[in-house]
Coordinates of C-alpha atoms and ligand atoms in Angstrom, one line a residue:
M10 CA 103.4 -124.3 51.6
A11 CA 99.7 -123.9 53.4
Q12 CA 96.7 -125.3 53.8
L13 CA 93.7 -123.3 53.5
E14 CA 90.5 -123.7 54.6
L15 CA 87.0 -121.2 53.9
R16 CA 84.5 -122.7 55.4
D17 CA 81.0 -120.5 55.4
I18 CA 82.6 -116.9 54.5
R19 CA 80.1 -114.7 54.4
K20 CA 80.5 -110.9 53.5
T21 CA 77.9 -107.5 54.1
Y22 CA 79.4 -104.4 52.8
A23 CA 78.6 -101.8 56.2
G24 CA 74.9 -100.7 54.5
A25 CA 74.9 -102.6 51.5
L26 CA 70.8 -104.6 51.3
D27 CA 72.6 -107.4 49.7
E28 CA 75.2 -110.3 50.8
T29 CA 78.6 -109.5 49.0
L30 CA 79.5 -113.2 49.7
K31 CA 76.7 -116.1 51.0
G32 CA 78.2 -118.7 52.5
I33 CA 81.9 -119.7 50.5
N34 CA 83.1 -123.5 51.5
I35 CA 86.1 -124.9 49.8
D36 CA 89.4 -126.3 51.1
I37 CA 92.6 -125.4 49.0
A38 CA 95.2 -127.7 49.7
S39 CA 98.8 -127.6 50.2
G40 CA 101.0 -126.1 46.9
E41 CA 96.8 -126.6 44.4
F42 CA 96.6 -123.3 42.3
L43 CA 93.2 -122.6 42.3
T44 CA 91.5 -120.3 39.7
L45 CA 89.4 -118.4 40.8
V46 CA 86.0 -117.1 37.9
G47 CA 83.2 -115.5 37.5
P48 CA 81.6 -112.5 36.2
S49 CA 82.3 -109.4 36.9
G50 CA 80.7 -108.0 40.8
C51 CA 80.4 -111.9 41.9
G52 CA 82.4 -111.5 45.1
K53 CA 86.0 -112.6 43.6
S54 CA 88.0 -109.1 45.1
T55 CA 85.8 -109.4 48.1
L56 CA 86.6 -112.9 48.6
M57 CA 90.7 -112.3 48.0
N58 CA 90.3 -109.5 50.6
S59 CA 88.8 -111.3 53.1
I60 CA 91.7 -113.2 52.7
A61 CA 94.2 -110.7 53.1
G62 CA 92.6 -109.4 55.7
L63 CA 92.0 -106.0 53.8
E64 CA 88.6 -107.0 54.8
T65 CA 86.5 -107.7 57.5
I66 CA 84.2 -110.9 56.8
T67 CA 80.8 -111.0 58.2
G68 CA 80.5 -114.4 59.3
G69 CA 82.7 -117.9 58.9
S70 CA 86.2 -118.5 58.8
I71 CA 89.6 -118.4 57.1
V72 CA 91.8 -121.9 58.4
V73 CA 95.5 -121.9 57.7
D74 CA 97.2 -125.4 58.8
G75 CA 94.7 -125.2 60.9
E76 CA 94.7 -122.0 62.5
D77 CA 92.2 -120.1 62.4
I78 CA 93.3 -116.7 60.8
S79 CA 89.3 -114.6 60.1
G80 CA 90.4 -112.0 63.3
M81 CA 94.7 -111.2 62.3
E82 CA 95.9 -108.5 61.0
P83 CA 97.1 -108.6 57.4
K84 CA 100.7 -108.0 58.9
D85 CA 100.0 -111.0 60.6
R86 CA 98.3 -113.7 58.4
D87 CA 102.0 -114.6 56.0
I88 CA 99.9 -114.0 53.1
A89 CA 101.2 -112.0 50.1
M90 CA 98.9 -110.2 47.6
V91 CA 99.2 -109.5 43.2
F92 CA 96.7 -106.8 42.5
Q93 CA 95.4 -106.3 38.6
S94 CA 96.9 -102.3 39.4
Y95 CA 100.6 -103.1 40.2
A96 CA 101.6 -100.2 42.4
L97 CA 104.9 -100.0 42.7
Y98 CA 106.8 -97.3 44.3
P99 CA 107.4 -94.9 42.0
T100 CA 110.5 -93.5 43.6
M101 CA 112.9 -96.2 43.8
S102 CA 114.2 -98.3 41.3
V103 CA 112.9 -101.9 41.2
R104 CA 115.9 -103.2 43.6
E105 CA 114.3 -100.7 46.4
N106 CA 110.8 -101.7 45.1
I107 CA 111.1 -105.4 45.4
A108 CA 113.5 -105.1 49.0
F109 CA 111.0 -102.8 50.5
G110 CA 108.5 -105.1 52.5
L111 CA 111.7 -107.5 53.9
K112 CA 113.5 -104.2 54.7
I113 CA 110.6 -103.0 56.6
R114 CA 109.9 -106.2 58.5
G115 CA 113.6 -106.0 59.7
M116 CA 116.1 -108.7 57.4
P117 CA 119.3 -107.8 57.6
K118 CA 120.9 -106.3 54.6
E119 CA 122.8 -109.0 53.3
E120 CA 120.3 -110.9 53.2
V121 CA 117.6 -109.0 51.5
R122 CA 120.3 -108.2 48.9
Q123 CA 120.5 -112.3 48.3
E124 CA 117.3 -112.0 49.0
V125 CA 115.9 -109.9 45.7
E126 CA 118.7 -111.4 43.5
R127 CA 116.8 -114.5 44.1
V128 CA 113.4 -113.1 42.9
A129 CA 114.7 -111.3 40.1
D130 CA 116.6 -114.2 39.0
L131 CA 114.1 -116.1 39.4
L132 CA 111.4 -113.9 37.5
Q133 CA 114.3 -112.8 34.7
I134 CA 114.7 -108.9 35.9
S135 CA 117.8 -108.9 36.9
P136 CA 119.3 -106.6 34.1
L137 CA 116.4 -104.4 35.8
L138 CA 117.6 -103.9 38.9
D139 CA 118.2 -100.4 39.2
K140 CA 115.9 -98.7 37.0
K141 CA 112.8 -97.0 38.3
P142 CA 109.4 -98.7 37.4
S143 CA 108.2 -95.8 35.1
R144 CA 111.0 -97.1 32.4
L145 CA 109.3 -100.4 32.2
S146 CA 106.8 -101.6 29.7
G147 CA 103.5 -103.5 32.0
G148 CA 104.9 -106.4 31.1
Q149 CA 107.9 -105.8 33.4
Q150 CA 106.4 -103.9 35.6
Q151 CA 103.7 -106.9 36.5
R152 CA 107.0 -109.2 37.2
V153 CA 108.3 -106.8 39.3
A154 CA 105.4 -106.2 41.5
M155 CA 105.2 -110.3 41.2
G156 CA 109.0 -109.9 42.4
R157 CA 107.4 -108.1 45.2
A158 CA 104.7 -110.9 46.4
L159 CA 107.5 -113.5 45.4
A160 CA 110.7 -112.0 47.3
R161 CA 108.5 -112.7 51.1
R162 CA 108.5 -116.2 50.6
P163 CA 104.7 -116.0 52.5
K164 CA 102.3 -119.8 52.9
I165 CA 100.0 -118.6 50.8
Y166 CA 100.2 -116.4 47.2
L167 CA 96.7 -114.3 45.9
F168 CA 97.2 -112.9 42.7
D169 CA 94.2 -110.9 42.1
E170 CA 93.6 -110.1 38.0
P171 CA 97.2 -109.5 38.2
L172 CA 97.5 -109.7 33.5
S173 CA 94.4 -108.2 32.9
N174 CA 95.9 -104.8 32.5
L175 CA 98.4 -106.5 30.0
D176 CA 98.1 -106.8 26.0
A177 CA 96.7 -110.4 25.1
K178 CA 100.6 -111.9 23.6
L179 CA 102.1 -110.5 26.9
R180 CA 98.8 -112.4 28.9
V181 CA 99.8 -115.5 27.6
E182 CA 103.6 -115.0 27.9
M183 CA 102.9 -114.3 31.4
R184 CA 100.8 -117.6 31.8
T185 CA 103.7 -119.3 31.2
E186 CA 105.8 -117.7 33.3
I187 CA 103.3 -118.2 36.3
K188 CA 102.8 -121.8 35.5
K189 CA 106.7 -122.5 35.4
L190 CA 106.7 -120.2 38.7
H191 CA 104.3 -122.6 40.3
Q192 CA 105.6 -125.9 39.3
R193 CA 109.4 -124.6 41.1
L194 CA 107.7 -123.8 44.3
R195 CA 104.8 -125.7 44.3
T196 CA 103.2 -122.9 46.4
T197 CA 99.7 -122.7 47.5
I198 CA 98.1 -119.7 44.8
V199 CA 94.6 -118.7 45.2
Y200 CA 94.3 -116.6 41.2
V201 CA 91.2 -114.8 40.1
T202 CA 91.0 -114.3 36.4
H203 CA 88.0 -113.5 34.2
D204 CA 89.3 -114.8 31.8
Q205 CA 88.3 -118.4 31.6
I206 CA 91.5 -120.0 29.3
E207 CA 93.7 -118.8 32.2
A208 CA 91.4 -120.5 34.8
M209 CA 91.1 -123.8 32.9
T210 CA 95.1 -123.0 31.3
L211 CA 96.4 -122.7 35.4
A212 CA 94.0 -124.5 37.8
D213 CA 94.6 -127.5 39.7
R214 CA 91.0 -126.7 40.2
I215 CA 88.6 -124.0 39.1
A216 CA 86.0 -122.5 41.4
V217 CA 83.3 -121.2 40.0
L218 CA 81.5 -117.7 41.5
R219 CA 78.2 -116.8 41.0
D220 CA 76.7 -113.8 42.7
G221 CA 78.6 -114.8 46.0
E222 CA 77.9 -118.2 46.1
L223 CA 79.8 -121.0 44.2
Q224 CA 78.2 -122.4 41.1
Q225 CA 80.5 -125.3 41.1
L226 CA 84.7 -127.1 42.5
G227 CA 86.4 -128.7 40.4
T228 CA 89.0 -129.9 37.8
P229 CA 89.5 -127.8 35.4
K230 CA 88.1 -131.0 33.2
E231 CA 85.8 -131.8 35.4
V232 CA 84.1 -127.5 35.0
Y233 CA 84.2 -128.6 31.2
D234 CA 83.1 -131.5 30.4
T235 CA 80.6 -132.0 33.4
P236 CA 79.1 -128.0 34.2
E237 CA 76.7 -128.4 37.6
N238 CA 74.3 -125.6 35.7
L239 CA 73.5 -123.8 32.7
F240 CA 75.4 -121.0 34.2
V241 CA 78.9 -122.8 34.3
A242 CA 78.6 -125.4 31.6
S243 CA 78.1 -121.3 29.4
F244 CA 81.1 -119.6 31.4
M245 CA 84.0 -121.7 30.4
G246 CA 84.5 -123.0 26.7
S247 CA 85.4 -120.5 23.9
P248 CA 83.1 -120.0 21.9
S249 CA 80.6 -121.1 24.2
M250 CA 78.6 -124.9 25.0
S251 CA 75.2 -124.7 22.0
F252 CA 71.7 -125.0 24.6
I253 CA 68.7 -126.0 22.1
E254 CA 65.5 -127.1 24.1
V255 CA 64.5 -130.2 23.0
A256 CA 62.2 -132.8 23.2
I257 CA 63.5 -136.5 24.1
D258 CA 62.1 -139.4 22.0
R259 CA 61.7 -142.7 22.2
S260 CA 62.4 -145.1 18.7
D261 CA 63.3 -148.7 18.0
T262 CA 67.1 -147.8 18.4
G263 CA 66.7 -145.6 21.4
L264 CA 66.3 -142.5 23.0
S265 CA 66.7 -139.9 20.3
V266 CA 66.4 -136.1 19.9
T267 CA 64.6 -133.9 16.9
L268 CA 66.5 -131.3 15.8
E269 CA 66.2 -129.1 12.4
G270 CA 67.8 -127.0 10.6
S271 CA 67.2 -123.7 8.2
D272 CA 65.4 -125.7 5.1
G273 CA 63.5 -127.6 7.3
R274 CA 64.7 -130.1 7.0
R275 CA 65.7 -133.1 10.5
L276 CA 67.9 -134.8 11.9
A277 CA 67.7 -137.4 14.6
L278 CA 70.4 -137.7 16.9
P279 CA 70.9 -140.7 19.8
V280 CA 70.7 -139.6 23.8
P281 CA 71.8 -141.7 26.4
A282 CA 69.6 -144.4 27.7
Y283 CA 69.8 -141.7 31.0
L284 CA 67.3 -139.8 30.3
E285 CA 64.9 -142.2 30.3
N286 CA 62.6 -140.7 33.2
W287 CA 62.9 -137.5 30.8
V288 CA 61.4 -139.2 27.6
G289 CA 58.2 -136.7 26.0
K290 CA 59.6 -134.5 28.2
R291 CA 61.5 -130.8 27.3
V292 CA 65.3 -130.9 28.2
V293 CA 68.3 -128.9 27.3
L294 CA 70.7 -130.1 25.2
G295 CA 73.7 -128.4 26.0
I296 CA 76.2 -128.7 22.5
R297 CA 79.9 -127.9 22.0
P298 CA 81.8 -126.9 18.9
E299 CA 84.1 -129.4 19.0
H300 CA 81.1 -131.6 19.5
I301 CA 80.1 -131.1 15.2
S302 CA 82.9 -130.8 13.1
Q303 CA 83.2 -132.8 9.5
P304 CA 82.6 -136.4 8.6
D305 CA 85.6 -138.1 11.0
E306 CA 85.4 -142.2 9.0
Q307 CA 86.3 -144.2 12.4
K308 CA 83.8 -142.6 14.5
R309 CA 81.4 -143.5 12.2
D310 CA 80.7 -147.0 13.6
N311 CA 80.4 -145.9 17.2
P312 CA 75.8 -146.2 17.3
M313 CA 76.5 -142.3 20.0
V314 CA 76.9 -140.5 16.3
E315 CA 75.3 -138.9 13.7
E316 CA 75.5 -137.4 10.3
G317 CA 73.3 -135.4 8.6
R318 CA 73.4 -132.4 5.7
F319 CA 72.9 -128.1 7.2
T320 CA 73.0 -124.5 6.2
V321 CA 76.4 -122.9 6.8
E322 CA 75.2 -119.2 7.8
V323 CA 78.9 -118.0 9.0
T324 CA 81.8 -118.5 9.3
E325 CA 85.0 -117.5 10.9
P326 CA 88.5 -118.4 10.9
T327 CA 90.5 -119.1 14.0
G328 CA 94.0 -120.0 12.3
P329 CA 94.0 -123.7 13.4
D330 CA 89.9 -124.9 12.8
V331 CA 87.3 -122.8 11.5
I332 CA 84.0 -121.6 13.5
A333 CA 81.2 -122.3 11.7
V334 CA 77.3 -120.9 12.4
I335 CA 74.6 -123.5 11.6
R336 CA 71.0 -122.8 12.6
L337 CA 69.2 -125.5 14.8
N338 CA 65.3 -124.9 16.2
G339 CA 66.1 -121.3 15.3
I340 CA 69.3 -121.6 17.5
D341 CA 72.3 -120.1 16.0
V342 CA 74.9 -123.2 17.3
Q343 CA 78.6 -123.3 16.8
C344 CA 80.5 -126.0 15.3
R345 CA 84.5 -126.9 14.9
L346 CA 85.4 -127.2 11.3
D347 CA 88.8 -128.0 9.8
A348 CA 91.0 -125.3 8.2
E349 CA 91.9 -127.4 5.4
H350 CA 88.2 -128.1 4.4
P351 CA 87.3 -125.1 4.3
V352 CA 83.0 -124.4 3.6
E353 CA 81.9 -121.2 2.4
W354 CA 79.2 -119.3 4.4
G355 CA 75.9 -119.9 2.3
E356 CA 76.7 -123.8 1.4
E357 CA 75.9 -127.3 3.2
A358 CA 77.8 -128.7 4.8
E359 CA 77.8 -132.6 5.6
L360 CA 78.2 -132.6 9.6
M361 CA 79.3 -135.4 11.9
F362 CA 77.4 -135.0 15.2
D363 CA 79.3 -136.8 18.5
M364 CA 76.4 -137.4 21.1
R365 CA 78.7 -138.6 23.2
K366 CA 80.1 -135.8 25.4
V367 CA 76.8 -134.0 25.3
V368 CA 75.2 -132.8 28.6
F369 CA 71.6 -132.1 29.0
F370 CA 70.3 -129.7 31.6
D371 CA 66.6 -130.1 33.3
P372 CA 65.2 -126.8 31.8
E373 CA 63.4 -125.7 35.3
S374 CA 66.1 -125.9 38.1
E375 CA 68.9 -125.3 35.4
K376 CA 70.8 -128.3 37.0
R377 CA 72.2 -131.4 35.0
I378 CA 70.8 -134.8 34.4
R379 CA 73.2 -136.7 35.9
P380 CA 73.5 -140.6 34.7
Q381 CA 72.4 -142.3 37.0
Ligands
ADP12 P1 84.5 -108.2 41.6 O1 85.3 -108.8 42.2 O2 84.5 -110.7 41.2 O3 84.1 -108.3 40.3 P2 83.8 -107.5 43.8 O4 84.1 -108.2 44.7 O5 85.2 -106.2 43.6 O6 83.9 -108.5 42.6 O7 82.3 -106.8 44.3 C1 81.1 -107.8 44.7 C2 79.8 -106.6 45.0 O8 80.2 -106.4 45.9 C3 79.9 -105.8 43.9 O9 77.9 -105.7 44.3 C4 80.5 -104.3 44.4 O10 79.6 -103.4 44.4 C5 80.4 -104.9 45.6 N1 81.5 -104.2 46.9 C6 83.0 -104.3 46.7 N2 83.8 -103.4 47.3 C7 82.6 -103.1 47.6 C8 82.6 -102.1 49.1 N3 84.1 -101.5 49.3 N4 81.8 -101.0 49.3 C9 80.6 -102.0 49.4 N5 80.0 -103.1 48.4 C10 81.1 -103.3 47.7
MG13 MG1 87.7 -108.0 41.3

């Protein structure tokens, strides 16, 4: 276990015009599971390769347990990395693949044997030890690749999209395995994924990256409930948060916004008092599917809850619930409805808007408007 500090990490590739990493600052606690998410090309792999020492950084420093390792060779860093492609040695058995790194480090034969068996046991691949990689399924190969990293007992593990080559079912299984493994070993892990559900379920904290810049660093709940800006809000959550530009009005009962359905019917919704400074101005309302649902008797008395009738344009059953699309102010908005009380497309549905967790953004800066 080790503490990892990324201090103002900058990277410009030779010959490139733009900086790929533009000053990344993250403190990762000893034993923490940090997931790194962001769209393709935002610099996730560059950051991981820099931590591992496979790329040299052009600014800043990487500090492990107080020691600056920025200039060290990869082999001296005591950091193990698992990549998206397994890169197992095809001519070696599983046992030899796992043992390889230990042997070249000069570990005595008997210790190597014990270590391979410990890791195989941990990953439940003991029956596969004498097989060749080509005999294994994708999931089994990925386990072996993990086994190779685990055998080293390094200070820090880096995973760069280790599951993205696997099919959906296996990915979910392996996700659970990795979580269990971390709960048992409590090693410091930095884990890259472009799958935001993977990011949410695995992480102690999530770092959201865009164009080489850190957008937000926080617990899954913080990032989901209080996204710093429109980018983070749209990136995290599936189906995505809907964004509607609205004006803040003042009425007898407090502040409100008005939404218009596809048939022209209007509904005034209560909004929090911290938007006082925005009265008469336009803001972007961010509302998640679960904030619009079928009426719930228990919520009815809450002053931040309002009901209205809207025409359902499309329904998408997911199993446990149905995602229904309604049009508000000319925008498709997803609602999460109960699968037990289905609505058909084209029908009108009575919907309840729970405005307690809805967020608001400044349309200019795209930053979330914070409660004062
Ligand atoms: P991600 O892993 O988030 O998809 P990468 O770190 O692989 O992103 O890439 C970030 C940016 O850096 C991309 O624009 C990519 O084209 C560029 N890049 C990556 N590797 C190199 C390289 N070896 N030389 C030049 N540019 C690179
Ligand atoms: Mg990558």
